[in-house]
Amino acid sequence: MNAPILWIFLPLALGGFLLLFRHERVLTILGGTSVLVLSLLAMLIPIDVALGSDAFSFKLAGSLNVLGRSFVLETADGPLLAILYGLAAMWFFGAESLGLARRLIPLGLAILSLLVAAIAVRPFLFAAVFIEIAVLLSVPMLLPPSQRPGRGILRYLIFQTLAVPFILLAGWLLTGLETSPGDVTLTIQSTAMLALGFAFLLAVFPFYTWIPMLMEESPPYLVGFLLWLLPQTTALFAMGFLDRYPFLRLSTELLDALRAAGLLMVISAGLWAMFQRHLGRLMGYAAVAETGFLLIALSLGTANGIQLVFLQIIPRGLGLAVWALSLSTIQSHTDTPRFSNVQGMARILPFASAGVVFANLSVAGFPLLAGFPVRMALLESLARQSLGLTLWLALGLLGLTVGAVRTLAVTTLSEAEAGWSSRETRTQFVLIALGVLALIVLGFFPQASQFLLKNLPALFENLGQ
Amino acid sequence: MTIPTFISWIPVGLLLVTSIGLLLSRDWRWNLGFLAAQYLGMFWLVTFHWPFGLASIKLVTGWMATATLGVTRLEMGDTPTEPESTQMPQGRFFRLLAASIVAILVIASTPQVETIIPGISRPVIIGGLLLAGMGLLHLGLTAEVLRVILGLLTVMAGFELLYATVETSILLAGLLSIVNLGLALAGAYLMTAAPSEEAEEFE
């Protein structure tokens, strides 16, 4: 058996196979269970390690050659695969309660497997092409045939596609630098090209305009799935570059640029979130801020910073899932989730409204929620380098908190005599409640996820050393 | 294989005509014709660095993408041709001016690219940069689905032309073909999702 076949080609084929099914429940059971099993397998079976006795030995090979290039999954990839497939299971099981299983599960599974392929492919710069193919697959997922495309989806397609040439050319230039490491001009050219490529791919300021637009145009749950998966995988891809090329990871200019970009994203997203009147756009800005946090953690240039990048994976995935599920539940009861339409919504959808507020507060690093330990550690690490920048980061977090407080105020504001009821379906109620509970548990016991995260830095042998 | 200088410049001329034609023409039939011719020019230039068989992947993929867009557009019926705007920045004169600025920038930056990618012939550099530049210009001037896809395909064609000189991986050639076809399919999907709106815009 082969790890790339198990975690790349099998889910890809399964995604294609699931396109044949029309029944939401069947799709959810098949898709959700499959990714859950894949997650458990990733957790239980070490890759490239011989198991069993002399009589019966089993080894899951980590490498597969395809047309002269290879896909490599190593032992250290196991926990990452477990997290990605585990969180995907959460998204897939939630899709049925919103009637989105047919749109999310087959294509979502294919997208997930392509993004795992992006992590596994060697040479690793080919990952840009796999990410682009995943982006193209996401177009029919985001837009139903009956809906006209808006500017958001077109910008998304343009920006993500433009990243491919820049990253591939930068990769080629970097290969040239391996043979002549002292070439300053080539270094500047390749770094600039790489930075531009990742700015498109990670939707770095000012290329993130498509995110709030898409949040308005498409179902938040589907956009949320992409906003969770795409930046996460892209960040790992970017870390691959930093890990491989010492002049990149040791460049103070690059680290400063990463920090500036991250802070700009957090501050601008925080400020927009502060004055936002559309719940979908608010979630979009929070996702932008999350990517900003990732960049800031990377820019610390320390082993601690790398730990912080990995520490964000679960709270980010969980927070976005709860937020997207809750928001989609609210959106199913109103035309558009503008403040004017969701006023008093907590009276009829208390759990969904609470889910939105809790998830928002978690992203903002509110105490005792999943995002809090990560934000605290980030603030602390940044404060060791610059107190001024820490204050700017805190300003961004404040903006996100104000967004959550305004949401809370609007959703609970209602006629004095209006009564309370719960119109969420039982599945929605259970999933949102479990999600919020998980956000709280991870806030109280952040070490609960450590068994999955502790070995992840081994994915990058040089980074943060 | 030594190629006479004047012959190697023919595809560059073809690319110049097709990319400007794509920018100026309002009729989708002409646009797709220009796109098909553009892939022919690109294929011609790629053969300078790749074996004929491998280079033909680019031509076949490009024509398949063109056919995908063409069939979809044909299925949508004969919606009225987009009216020509005379106002800046949409007028034909403006587009021509912008295209000439791109062409000048391409000529100006060619020597520098020549130093970055040694061993690459000048027609290939100019062809690649021209396509990438015109594609970017196209993307900056439109929000219409078909035109956005044409712009993206043009940018990708320019990039692939340059990248073909440094990378001959079959896997990458295949993956980039998937990307091109995927762009065309995504464009076809987006176009069919919006027939009524586009018809309204043209009225």
XYZ file of C-alpha atoms in Angstrom, chain A residues 124-341:
218
model
C 7.534 21.161 -4.248
C 7.045 24.254 -6.436
C 4.681 22.174 -8.626
C 2.300 22.649 -5.708
C 1.239 25.967 -7.249
C -0.331 24.094 -10.170
C -2.183 21.677 -7.898
C -3.540 24.594 -5.884
C -4.704 26.226 -9.114
C -6.489 23.048 -10.220
C -8.194 22.933 -6.813
C -9.241 26.560 -7.299
C -10.725 25.753 -10.705
C -12.645 22.835 -9.211
C -14.065 25.146 -6.577
C -15.801 27.373 -9.156
C -18.831 25.088 -9.724
C -18.934 24.464 -5.990
C -19.211 28.163 -5.191
C -21.660 29.099 -7.910
C -24.822 27.123 -8.673
C -25.788 26.955 -12.376
C -28.813 29.148 -11.732
C -26.858 32.042 -10.250
C -25.048 34.635 -12.308
C -21.384 35.102 -11.438
C -20.486 38.231 -9.529
C -17.276 40.190 -9.379
C -16.050 38.239 -6.353
C -15.758 34.885 -8.091
C -14.094 36.456 -11.131
C -11.521 38.227 -8.970
C -10.941 35.024 -7.027
C -10.272 33.190 -10.277
C -8.024 35.947 -11.626
C -5.901 36.404 -8.508
C -5.438 32.702 -7.835
C -4.522 32.037 -11.478
C -2.049 34.911 -11.619
C -0.186 33.356 -8.696
C 0.854 30.314 -10.745
C 3.252 32.032 -13.196
C 4.899 34.070 -10.474
C 5.513 31.109 -8.189
C 6.742 28.769 -10.913
C 9.099 31.379 -12.343
C 10.312 32.284 -8.840
C 10.940 28.594 -8.199
C 13.033 28.383 -11.331
C 15.012 31.491 -10.377
C 15.601 30.052 -6.908
C 16.994 26.890 -8.476
C 19.470 29.153 -10.294
C 20.399 30.707 -6.975
C 21.381 27.303 -5.613
C 24.210 27.243 -8.149
C 25.230 30.887 -7.681
C 24.199 31.854 -4.153
C 25.958 35.222 -4.144
C 23.966 36.756 -6.988
C 22.237 39.704 -5.308
C 20.192 40.762 -8.342
C 18.841 37.248 -8.840
C 18.050 37.048 -5.136
C 16.022 40.261 -5.258
C 14.231 39.231 -8.453
C 13.305 35.777 -7.202
C 12.201 37.035 -3.790
C 10.042 39.752 -5.327
C 8.442 37.290 -7.727
C 7.836 34.781 -4.961
C 6.343 37.462 -2.711
C 3.978 38.582 -5.455
C 2.936 34.998 -6.181
C 2.135 34.301 -2.549
C 0.432 37.669 -2.168
C -2.044 36.539 -4.836
C -2.360 33.025 -3.479
C -2.770 33.939 0.184
C -4.962 36.944 -0.627
C -2.541 39.308 1.066
C -3.431 43.009 1.233
C -4.499 44.492 -1.212
C -5.414 41.296 -3.100
C -8.057 40.138 -0.629
C -10.960 42.131 -2.052
C -12.508 38.973 -3.485
C -13.033 37.430 -0.043
C -15.769 39.759 1.308
C -17.296 39.921 -2.186
C -17.470 36.149 -2.436
C -18.918 35.938 1.066
C -21.804 38.038 -0.194
C -22.270 36.164 -3.463
C -21.945 32.511 -2.434
C -23.142 30.383 0.487
C -20.931 31.218 3.490
C -20.500 27.551 4.305
C -18.880 26.781 0.951
C -16.719 29.905 0.964
C -15.779 29.159 4.574
C -14.578 25.688 3.569
C -12.246 27.247 1.007
C -11.119 30.007 3.354
C -10.155 27.341 5.854
C -8.381 24.978 3.465
C -6.715 27.170 0.830
C -4.692 29.572 3.016
C -3.734 26.727 5.342
C -2.253 24.637 2.554
C -0.715 27.660 0.873
C 0.972 28.655 4.131
C 2.544 25.189 4.337
C 3.676 25.562 0.729
C 5.234 28.948 1.544
C 6.953 27.417 4.560
C 8.458 24.832 2.206
C 10.191 27.661 0.333
C 11.470 29.210 3.563
C 12.688 25.852 4.787
C 14.563 25.038 1.616
C 16.302 28.335 0.909
C 18.448 29.656 3.784
C 18.756 33.135 2.273
C 14.957 33.445 2.431
C 14.498 32.336 6.007
C 17.504 34.334 7.187
C 16.549 37.474 5.301
C 15.493 40.124 7.804
C 13.994 42.162 4.955
C 11.702 39.280 3.989
C 10.686 38.662 7.586
C 9.976 42.380 7.991
C 7.893 42.333 4.817
C 5.955 39.282 6.041
C 5.303 41.010 9.355
C 4.220 44.234 7.672
C 1.892 42.338 5.319
C 0.441 40.315 8.186
C -0.111 43.362 10.366
C -1.628 45.288 7.477
C -4.062 42.422 6.924
C -5.008 42.160 10.591
C -5.383 45.923 11.055
C -7.280 46.572 7.828
C -9.522 43.526 8.364
C -10.100 44.574 11.974
C -11.035 48.103 10.956
C -13.382 46.897 8.210
C -14.916 44.365 10.615
C -15.503 47.142 13.130
C -17.774 49.039 10.734
C -19.222 46.097 8.824
C -22.988 45.723 8.470
C -23.049 42.404 6.626
C -22.422 39.218 8.629
C -20.949 37.407 5.624
C -18.453 40.164 4.875
C -17.595 40.276 8.572
C -16.658 36.601 8.436
C -14.645 37.287 5.294
C -12.620 39.966 7.057
C -12.058 37.623 9.991
C -10.656 35.035 7.559
C -8.367 37.733 6.150
C -7.193 38.523 9.678
C -6.543 34.809 10.293
C -4.181 34.741 7.315
C -2.547 37.867 8.740
C -1.943 36.029 12.025
C -0.302 33.190 10.085
C 2.031 35.633 8.340
C 2.946 37.375 11.586
C 3.734 34.024 13.222
C 5.923 33.089 10.252
C 7.668 36.454 10.368
C 8.896 35.840 13.910
C 11.573 33.672 12.317
C 11.888 31.501 15.415
C 10.994 27.939 16.335
C 8.325 29.466 18.551
C 6.835 31.252 15.545
C 6.635 27.993 13.609
C 4.936 26.335 16.591
C 2.438 29.199 16.546
C 1.664 28.598 12.872
C 0.760 24.996 13.667
C -1.032 25.941 16.879
C -3.457 28.030 14.795
C -4.541 25.162 12.537
C -7.227 23.623 14.752
C -8.748 26.804 16.305
C -8.844 28.379 12.851
C -10.527 25.370 11.204
C -12.949 24.909 14.067
C -13.795 28.603 14.382
C -14.459 29.040 10.686
C -16.585 25.871 10.580
C -18.770 26.997 13.500
C -19.030 30.514 12.064
C -19.900 29.302 8.564
C -22.469 26.784 9.807
C -24.125 29.328 12.096
C -24.118 32.046 9.452
C -25.556 29.729 6.816
C -28.297 28.751 9.244
C -29.126 32.440 9.739
C -28.947 33.083 5.993
C -31.480 30.327 5.351
C -33.991 32.441 7.294
C -33.300 35.775 5.638
C -32.502 37.172 2.180
C -29.109 38.582 2.998
C -27.488 38.598 6.426
C -27.296 42.385 6.661
C -27.680 43.951 10.087
C -31.040 45.378 9.046
C -32.300 41.848 8.225
